[in-house]
PDB file of C-alpha atoms and ligand atoms in Angstrom:
ATOM      1  CA  MET A  24       0.021   0.020   0.053  1.00  0.00           C
ATOM      2  CA  ARG A  25       1.238   3.561  -0.794  1.00  0.00           C
ATOM      3  CA  VAL A  26      -0.235   7.033  -0.380  1.00  0.00           C
ATOM      4  CA  VAL A  27       0.056   9.529  -3.324  1.00  0.00           C
ATOM      5  CA  PRO A  28      -1.447  12.935  -3.857  1.00  0.00           C
ATOM      6  CA  LEU A  29      -4.730  12.668  -5.810  1.00  0.00           C
ATOM      7  CA  VAL A  30      -3.224  14.944  -8.501  1.00  0.00           C
ATOM      8  CA  GLU A  31      -1.105  11.913  -9.554  1.00  0.00           C
ATOM      9  CA  ARG A  32      -4.240   9.732  -9.969  1.00  0.00           C
ATOM     10  CA  PRO A  33      -6.961  12.159 -11.236  1.00  0.00           C
ATOM     11  CA  ASP A  34      -8.997   9.157 -12.431  1.00  0.00           C
ATOM     12  CA  LEU A  35      -9.782   8.546  -8.786  1.00  0.00           C
ATOM     13  CA  ALA A  36     -11.342  11.831  -8.089  1.00  0.00           C
ATOM     14  CA  GLU A  37     -14.865  10.540  -8.773  1.00  0.00           C
ATOM     15  CA  GLN A  38     -14.518   7.754  -6.091  1.00  0.00           C
ATOM     16  CA  VAL A  39     -13.191  10.288  -3.572  1.00  0.00           C
ATOM     17  CA  SER A  40     -16.117  12.553  -4.303  1.00  0.00           C
ATOM     18  CA  VAL A  41     -18.697   9.804  -4.022  1.00  0.00           C
ATOM     19  CA  TRP A  42     -17.209   8.580  -0.584  1.00  0.00           C
ATOM     20  CA  GLY A  43     -17.087  12.139   0.718  1.00  0.00           C
ATOM     21  CA  PHE A  44     -20.550  13.037  -0.208  1.00  0.00           C
ATOM     22  CA  GLY A  45     -21.954   9.741   1.220  1.00  0.00           C
ATOM     23  CA  GLU A  46     -20.098  10.188   4.405  1.00  0.00           C
ATOM     24  CA  TRP A  47     -20.182  13.949   5.221  1.00  0.00           C
ATOM     25  CA  GLY A  48     -22.739  15.466   2.843  1.00  0.00           C
ATOM     26  CA  HIS A  49     -25.230  15.909   5.779  1.00  0.00           C
ATOM     27  CA  LEU A  50     -22.793  18.080   7.605  1.00  0.00           C
ATOM     28  CA  ASN A  51     -22.522  20.592   4.706  1.00  0.00           C
ATOM     29  CA  PRO A  52     -26.083  22.115   4.002  1.00  0.00           C
ATOM     30  CA  GLY A  53     -26.744  22.616   0.299  1.00  0.00           C
ATOM     31  CA  GLN A  54     -23.919  20.264  -0.642  1.00  0.00           C
ATOM     32  CA  THR A  55     -24.571  18.246  -3.838  1.00  0.00           C
ATOM     33  CA  LEU A  56     -22.274  15.547  -5.433  1.00  0.00           C
ATOM     34  CA  ASP A  57     -21.468  18.136  -8.109  1.00  0.00           C
ATOM     35  CA  ARG A  58     -20.312  20.594  -5.553  1.00  0.00           C
ATOM     36  CA  ARG A  59     -18.111  17.903  -3.921  1.00  0.00           C
ATOM     37  CA  ARG A  60     -16.669  17.022  -7.235  1.00  0.00           C
ATOM     38  CA  ALA A  61     -15.816  20.749  -7.873  1.00  0.00           C
ATOM     39  CA  LYS A  62     -14.228  20.965  -4.416  1.00  0.00           C
ATOM     40  CA  ILE A  63     -12.072  17.842  -4.919  1.00  0.00           C
ATOM     41  CA  GLN A  64     -10.752  19.446  -8.190  1.00  0.00           C
ATOM     42  CA  GLY A  65      -9.456  22.295  -6.036  1.00  0.00           C
ATOM     43  CA  LYS A  66      -7.342  19.800  -3.895  1.00  0.00           C
ATOM     44  CA  MET A  67      -5.209  18.766  -6.794  1.00  0.00           C
ATOM     45  CA  ASN A  68      -2.048  20.063  -5.309  1.00  0.00           C
ATOM     46  CA  VAL A  69       1.237  18.686  -3.948  1.00  0.00           C
ATOM     47  CA  ASP A  70       3.040  21.318  -1.873  1.00  0.00           C
ATOM     48  CA  ARG A  71       0.283  23.766  -0.983  1.00  0.00           C
ATOM     49  CA  VAL A  72      -2.950  23.545   0.834  1.00  0.00           C
ATOM     50  CA  PRO A  73      -5.537  22.030   0.115  1.00  0.00           C
ATOM     51  CA  ILE A  74      -4.152  18.678  -0.863  1.00  0.00           C
ATOM     52  CA  ALA A  75      -6.143  15.494  -1.352  1.00  0.00           C
ATOM     53  CA  PHE A  76      -4.281  12.185  -0.887  1.00  0.00           C
ATOM     54  CA  VAL A  77      -5.332   8.630  -1.885  1.00  0.00           C
ATOM     55  CA  ALA A  78      -4.031   5.252  -0.619  1.00  0.00           C
ATOM     56  CA  LEU A  79      -3.439   2.692  -3.367  1.00  0.00           C
ATOM     57  CA  GLY A  80      -3.518  -1.106  -2.931  1.00  0.00           C
ATOM     58  CA  ASP A  81      -1.005  -3.618  -4.566  1.00  0.00           C
ATOM     59  CA  ASP A  82      -3.249  -3.494  -7.761  1.00  0.00           C
ATOM     60  CA  ASP A  83      -2.997   0.383  -7.708  1.00  0.00           C
ATOM     61  CA  GLY A  84      -6.767   0.543  -6.972  1.00  0.00           C
ATOM     62  CA  ILE A  85      -7.986   3.054  -4.355  1.00  0.00           C
ATOM     63  CA  VAL A  86      -8.185   1.883  -0.667  1.00  0.00           C
ATOM     64  CA  GLY A  87      -8.653   5.159   1.185  1.00  0.00           C
ATOM     65  CA  THR A  88      -8.408   8.973   0.974  1.00  0.00           C
ATOM     66  CA  ALA A  89      -7.616  11.867   3.367  1.00  0.00           C
ATOM     67  CA  SER A  90      -7.078  15.579   2.859  1.00  0.00           C
ATOM     68  CA  LEU A  91      -5.115  18.566   4.284  1.00  0.00           C
ATOM     69  CA  ILE A  92      -7.285  21.662   4.116  1.00  0.00           C
ATOM     70  CA  PHE A  93      -7.168  25.140   5.440  1.00  0.00           C
ATOM     71  CA  ASP A  94     -10.561  25.648   7.089  1.00  0.00           C
ATOM     72  CA  ASP A  95     -12.996  22.954   8.183  1.00  0.00           C
ATOM     73  CA  LEU A  96     -15.198  24.180  10.997  1.00  0.00           C
ATOM     74  CA  ASP A  97     -17.321  27.117   9.954  1.00  0.00           C
ATOM     75  CA  GLY A  98     -16.160  30.250  11.726  1.00  0.00           C
ATOM     76  CA  ASP A  99     -13.207  28.550  13.542  1.00  0.00           C
ATOM     77  CA  PRO A 100     -10.060  30.507  13.261  1.00  0.00           C
ATOM     78  CA  ARG A 101      -7.648  27.559  13.608  1.00  0.00           C
ATOM     79  CA  ASN A 102      -5.814  26.100  10.723  1.00  0.00           C
ATOM     80  CA  PRO A 103      -4.956  23.903   8.913  1.00  0.00           C
ATOM     81  CA  TRP A 104      -7.102  20.744   9.245  1.00  0.00           C
ATOM     82  CA  LEU A 105      -6.754  16.949   8.546  1.00  0.00           C
ATOM     83  CA  ALA A 106     -10.123  16.123   6.950  1.00  0.00           C
ATOM     84  CA  SER A 107     -12.086  13.508   4.877  1.00  0.00           C
ATOM     85  CA  VAL A 108     -10.309  10.554   6.207  1.00  0.00           C
ATOM     86  CA  TYR A 109     -12.182   7.486   4.578  1.00  0.00           C
ATOM     87  CA  VAL A 110     -11.354   3.812   4.145  1.00  0.00           C
ATOM     88  CA  PRO A 111     -13.947   1.492   2.579  1.00  0.00           C
ATOM     89  CA  VAL A 112     -15.325  -1.268   4.922  1.00  0.00           C
ATOM     90  CA  GLU A 113     -13.444  -4.114   3.182  1.00  0.00           C
ATOM     91  CA  HIS A 114     -10.059  -2.462   3.719  1.00  0.00           C
ATOM     92  CA  ARG A 115     -10.434  -1.292   7.247  1.00  0.00           C
ATOM     93  CA  LYS A 116      -8.234  -2.369  10.303  1.00  0.00           C
ATOM     94  CA  LYS A 117      -5.183  -2.905   8.184  1.00  0.00           C
ATOM     95  CA  GLY A 118      -3.527   0.469   9.095  1.00  0.00           C
ATOM     96  CA  ILE A 119      -4.553   2.329   5.995  1.00  0.00           C
ATOM     97  CA  ALA A 120      -6.094   5.285   7.835  1.00  0.00           C
ATOM     98  CA  SER A 121      -2.996   5.536  10.064  1.00  0.00           C
ATOM     99  CA  ALA A 122      -0.887   5.811   6.999  1.00  0.00           C
ATOM    100  CA  LEU A 123      -2.963   8.422   5.468  1.00  0.00           C
ATOM    101  CA  VAL A 124      -3.045  10.514   8.605  1.00  0.00           C
ATOM    102  CA  ARG A 125       0.746  10.266   8.923  1.00  0.00           C
ATOM    103  CA  THR A 126       1.059  11.348   5.168  1.00  0.00           C
ATOM    104  CA  VAL A 127      -1.129  14.436   5.892  1.00  0.00           C
ATOM    105  CA  GLU A 128       0.921  15.263   8.983  1.00  0.00           C
ATOM    106  CA  ASP A 129       4.150  15.074   7.044  1.00  0.00           C
ATOM    107  CA  ALA A 130       2.708  17.303   4.230  1.00  0.00           C
ATOM    108  CA  ALA A 131       1.567  19.953   6.751  1.00  0.00           C
ATOM    109  CA  ARG A 132       4.977  19.823   8.528  1.00  0.00           C
ATOM    110  CA  ARG A 133       6.828  20.113   5.135  1.00  0.00           C
ATOM    111  CA  ILE A 134       4.605  23.159   4.118  1.00  0.00           C
ATOM    112  CA  GLY A 135       5.789  24.895   7.386  1.00  0.00           C
ATOM    113  CA  TYR A 136       2.942  24.382   9.851  1.00  0.00           C
ATOM    114  CA  ASP A 137       3.673  23.315  13.431  1.00  0.00           C
ATOM    115  CA  ARG A 138       0.198  22.370  14.426  1.00  0.00           C
ATOM    116  CA  LEU A 139      -2.706  20.370  12.897  1.00  0.00           C
ATOM    117  CA  TYR A 140      -6.373  20.107  13.775  1.00  0.00           C
ATOM    118  CA  LEU A 141      -9.159  17.762  13.062  1.00  0.00           C
ATOM    119  CA  PHE A 142     -12.708  17.020  14.297  1.00  0.00           C
ATOM    120  CA  THR A 143     -14.312  13.549  14.540  1.00  0.00           C
ATOM    121  CA  SER A 144     -17.638  12.064  15.803  1.00  0.00           C
ATOM    122  CA  THR A 145     -16.595   8.582  14.996  1.00  0.00           C
ATOM    123  CA  ALA A 146     -12.888   7.808  15.519  1.00  0.00           C
ATOM    124  CA  PRO A 147     -11.278   9.677  18.395  1.00  0.00           C
ATOM    125  CA  SER A 148      -9.380   6.546  19.604  1.00  0.00           C
ATOM    126  CA  LEU A 149      -7.677   6.182  16.157  1.00  0.00           C
ATOM    127  CA  TYR A 150      -6.251   9.565  16.468  1.00  0.00           C
ATOM    128  CA  GLU A 151      -5.385   9.235  20.097  1.00  0.00           C
ATOM    129  CA  GLY A 152      -3.326   6.309  19.199  1.00  0.00           C
ATOM    130  CA  LEU A 153      -1.476   8.325  16.735  1.00  0.00           C
ATOM    131  CA  GLY A 154      -0.443  11.005  19.211  1.00  0.00           C
ATOM    132  CA  TRP A 155      -3.365  13.491  18.858  1.00  0.00           C
ATOM    133  CA  LYS A 156      -4.579  15.421  21.838  1.00  0.00           C
ATOM    134  CA  ALA A 157      -8.374  15.876  22.513  1.00  0.00           C
ATOM    135  CA  LEU A 158      -9.416  19.496  22.791  1.00  0.00           C
ATOM    136  CA  GLU A 159     -13.134  20.606  23.211  1.00  0.00           C
ATOM    137  CA  GLN A 160     -16.358  18.724  22.381  1.00  0.00           C
ATOM    138  CA  ARG A 161     -19.170  20.666  20.856  1.00  0.00           C
ATOM    139  CA  ASP A 162     -22.354  20.418  18.899  1.00  0.00           C
ATOM    140  CA  TYR A 163     -21.681  21.044  15.131  1.00  0.00           C
ATOM    141  CA  ARG A 164     -24.809  21.064  12.950  1.00  0.00           C
ATOM    142  CA  GLY A 165     -26.612  18.584  15.185  1.00  0.00           C
ATOM    143  CA  GLU A 166     -23.742  16.229  15.708  1.00  0.00           C
ATOM    144  CA  ILE A 167     -21.359  15.996  18.866  1.00  0.00           C
ATOM    145  CA  ILE A 168     -17.799  16.375  17.504  1.00  0.00           C
ATOM    146  CA  GLN A 169     -14.490  16.018  19.145  1.00  0.00           C
ATOM    147  CA  VAL A 170     -11.889  18.654  18.210  1.00  0.00           C
ATOM    148  CA  MET A 171      -8.267  17.392  18.239  1.00  0.00           C
ATOM    149  CA  GLU A 172      -4.868  18.802  17.697  1.00  0.00           C
ATOM    150  CA  LYS A 173      -1.325  17.508  16.986  1.00  0.00           C
ATOM    151  CA  SER A 174       1.890  19.348  17.411  1.00  0.00           C
ATOM    152  CA  LEU A 175       3.995  18.533  14.363  1.00  0.00           C
TER     153      LEU A 175
HETATM  154  C1  COA B 223     -12.194   5.581  10.844  1.00  0.00           C
HETATM  155  C2  COA B 223     -11.627   4.868   9.617  1.00  0.00           C
HETATM  156  C3  COA B 223     -10.983   5.966   8.708  1.00  0.00           C
HETATM  157  C4  COA B 223     -10.442   3.871  10.109  1.00  0.00           C
HETATM  158  O1  COA B 223      -9.792   3.411   8.988  1.00  0.00           O
HETATM  159  P1  COA B 223      -8.764   2.077   9.169  1.00  0.00           P
HETATM  160  O2  COA B 223      -8.027   2.087   7.870  1.00  0.00           O
HETATM  161  O3  COA B 223      -9.644   0.876   9.502  1.00  0.00           O
HETATM  162  O4  COA B 223      -7.806   2.600  10.332  1.00  0.00           O
HETATM  163  P2  COA B 223      -6.613   1.851  10.851  1.00  0.00           P
HETATM  164  O5  COA B 223      -6.533   0.524  10.314  1.00  0.00           O
HETATM  165  O6  COA B 223      -5.425   2.685  10.580  1.00  0.00           O
HETATM  166  O7  COA B 223      -6.859   1.802  12.379  1.00  0.00           O
HETATM  167  C5  COA B 223      -8.143   1.347  12.807  1.00  0.00           C
HETATM  168  C6  COA B 223      -7.974   0.477  13.997  1.00  0.00           C
HETATM  169  O8  COA B 223      -7.414  -0.808  13.414  1.00  0.00           O
HETATM  170  C7  COA B 223      -6.375  -1.222  14.150  1.00  0.00           C
HETATM  171  N1  COA B 223      -5.485  -1.931  13.246  1.00  0.00           N
HETATM  172  C8  COA B 223      -4.639  -1.253  12.366  1.00  0.00           C
HETATM  173  N2  COA B 223      -3.879  -2.228  11.769  1.00  0.00           N
HETATM  174  C9  COA B 223      -4.403  -3.442  12.118  1.00  0.00           C
HETATM  175  C10 COA B 223      -4.168  -4.809  11.824  1.00  0.00           C
HETATM  176  N3  COA B 223      -3.210  -5.157  10.904  1.00  0.00           N
HETATM  177  N4  COA B 223      -4.886  -5.743  12.387  1.00  0.00           N
HETATM  178  C11 COA B 223      -5.873  -5.401  13.256  1.00  0.00           C
HETATM  179  N5  COA B 223      -6.198  -4.174  13.605  1.00  0.00           N
HETATM  180  C12 COA B 223      -5.445  -3.141  13.114  1.00  0.00           C
HETATM  181  C13 COA B 223      -5.790   0.034  14.688  1.00  0.00           C
HETATM  182  O9  COA B 223      -5.081  -0.090  15.951  1.00  0.00           O
HETATM  183  C14 COA B 223      -7.014   0.848  14.989  1.00  0.00           C
HETATM  184  O10 COA B 223      -7.549   0.591  16.345  1.00  0.00           O
HETATM  185  P3  COA B 223      -8.395   1.733  17.106  1.00  0.00           P
HETATM  186  O11 COA B 223      -9.692   2.014  16.208  1.00  0.00           O
HETATM  187  O12 COA B 223      -8.671   1.059  18.385  1.00  0.00           O
HETATM  188  O13 COA B 223      -7.641   2.873  17.089  1.00  0.00           O
HETATM  189  C15 COA B 223     -12.542   4.024   8.801  1.00  0.00           C
HETATM  190  O14 COA B 223     -13.272   3.120   9.620  1.00  0.00           O
HETATM  191  C16 COA B 223     -13.632   4.833   8.000  1.00  0.00           C
HETATM  192  O15 COA B 223     -13.435   5.280   6.898  1.00  0.00           O
HETATM  193  N6  COA B 223     -14.752   5.154   8.726  1.00  0.00           N
HETATM  194  C17 COA B 223     -15.800   5.892   7.997  1.00  0.00           C
HETATM  195  C18 COA B 223     -15.354   7.463   7.888  1.00  0.00           C
HETATM  196  C19 COA B 223     -14.963   7.964   9.217  1.00  0.00           C
HETATM  197  O16 COA B 223     -15.521   7.815  10.266  1.00  0.00           O
HETATM  198  N7  COA B 223     -13.758   8.617   9.045  1.00  0.00           N
HETATM  199  C20 COA B 223     -13.094   9.376  10.229  1.00  0.00           C
HETATM  200  C21 COA B 223     -13.785  10.662  10.219  1.00  0.00           C
HETATM  201  S1  COA B 223     -12.734  11.790  11.296  1.00  0.00           S
END
């Protein structure tokens, strides 16, 4: 398994959009699959934010995705953020998300950031295991989320 910037595999942008819309569409009022597609096109970067990454399996098929973005929580002044970490069910529990998270951390560090943020309602233990620290919990658009940070 290896992780590459999505810009190296633009053919996978459609799958990344479909996963993201299915998983987080409800958190973004007014979002459509078309808007998600357009946003992904804006993440085709290598050394500037935002960057989408994809994890590739041995057959070079997509087995996960994650992004480094500037803003994530509406109105929150902190940045940048690790976001959109997704691994399809059949590939979970093999360390793919962990590899994606480390890649995003490395990219943020390389670009010059010394701190990275994320929020999650589903996987705080995954990030704790990777050295992330829990900050506040809050209600965000009807969901209880945990905000976390990592010093890079
Ligand atoms: C959350 C999610 C990204 C995790 O992906 P994953 O690839 O299964 O994550 P990893 O394999 O790196 O780690 C998951 C767990 O498997 C364990 N694990 C890793 N490699 C393993 C292996 N070879 N054998 C058994 N377990 C393993 C890890 O210790 C970790 O345990 P934890 O949950 O207690 O921390 C995935 O379940 C997902 O996409 N969920 C839906 C979207 C979502 O919730 N995204 C997070 C939003 S912030």
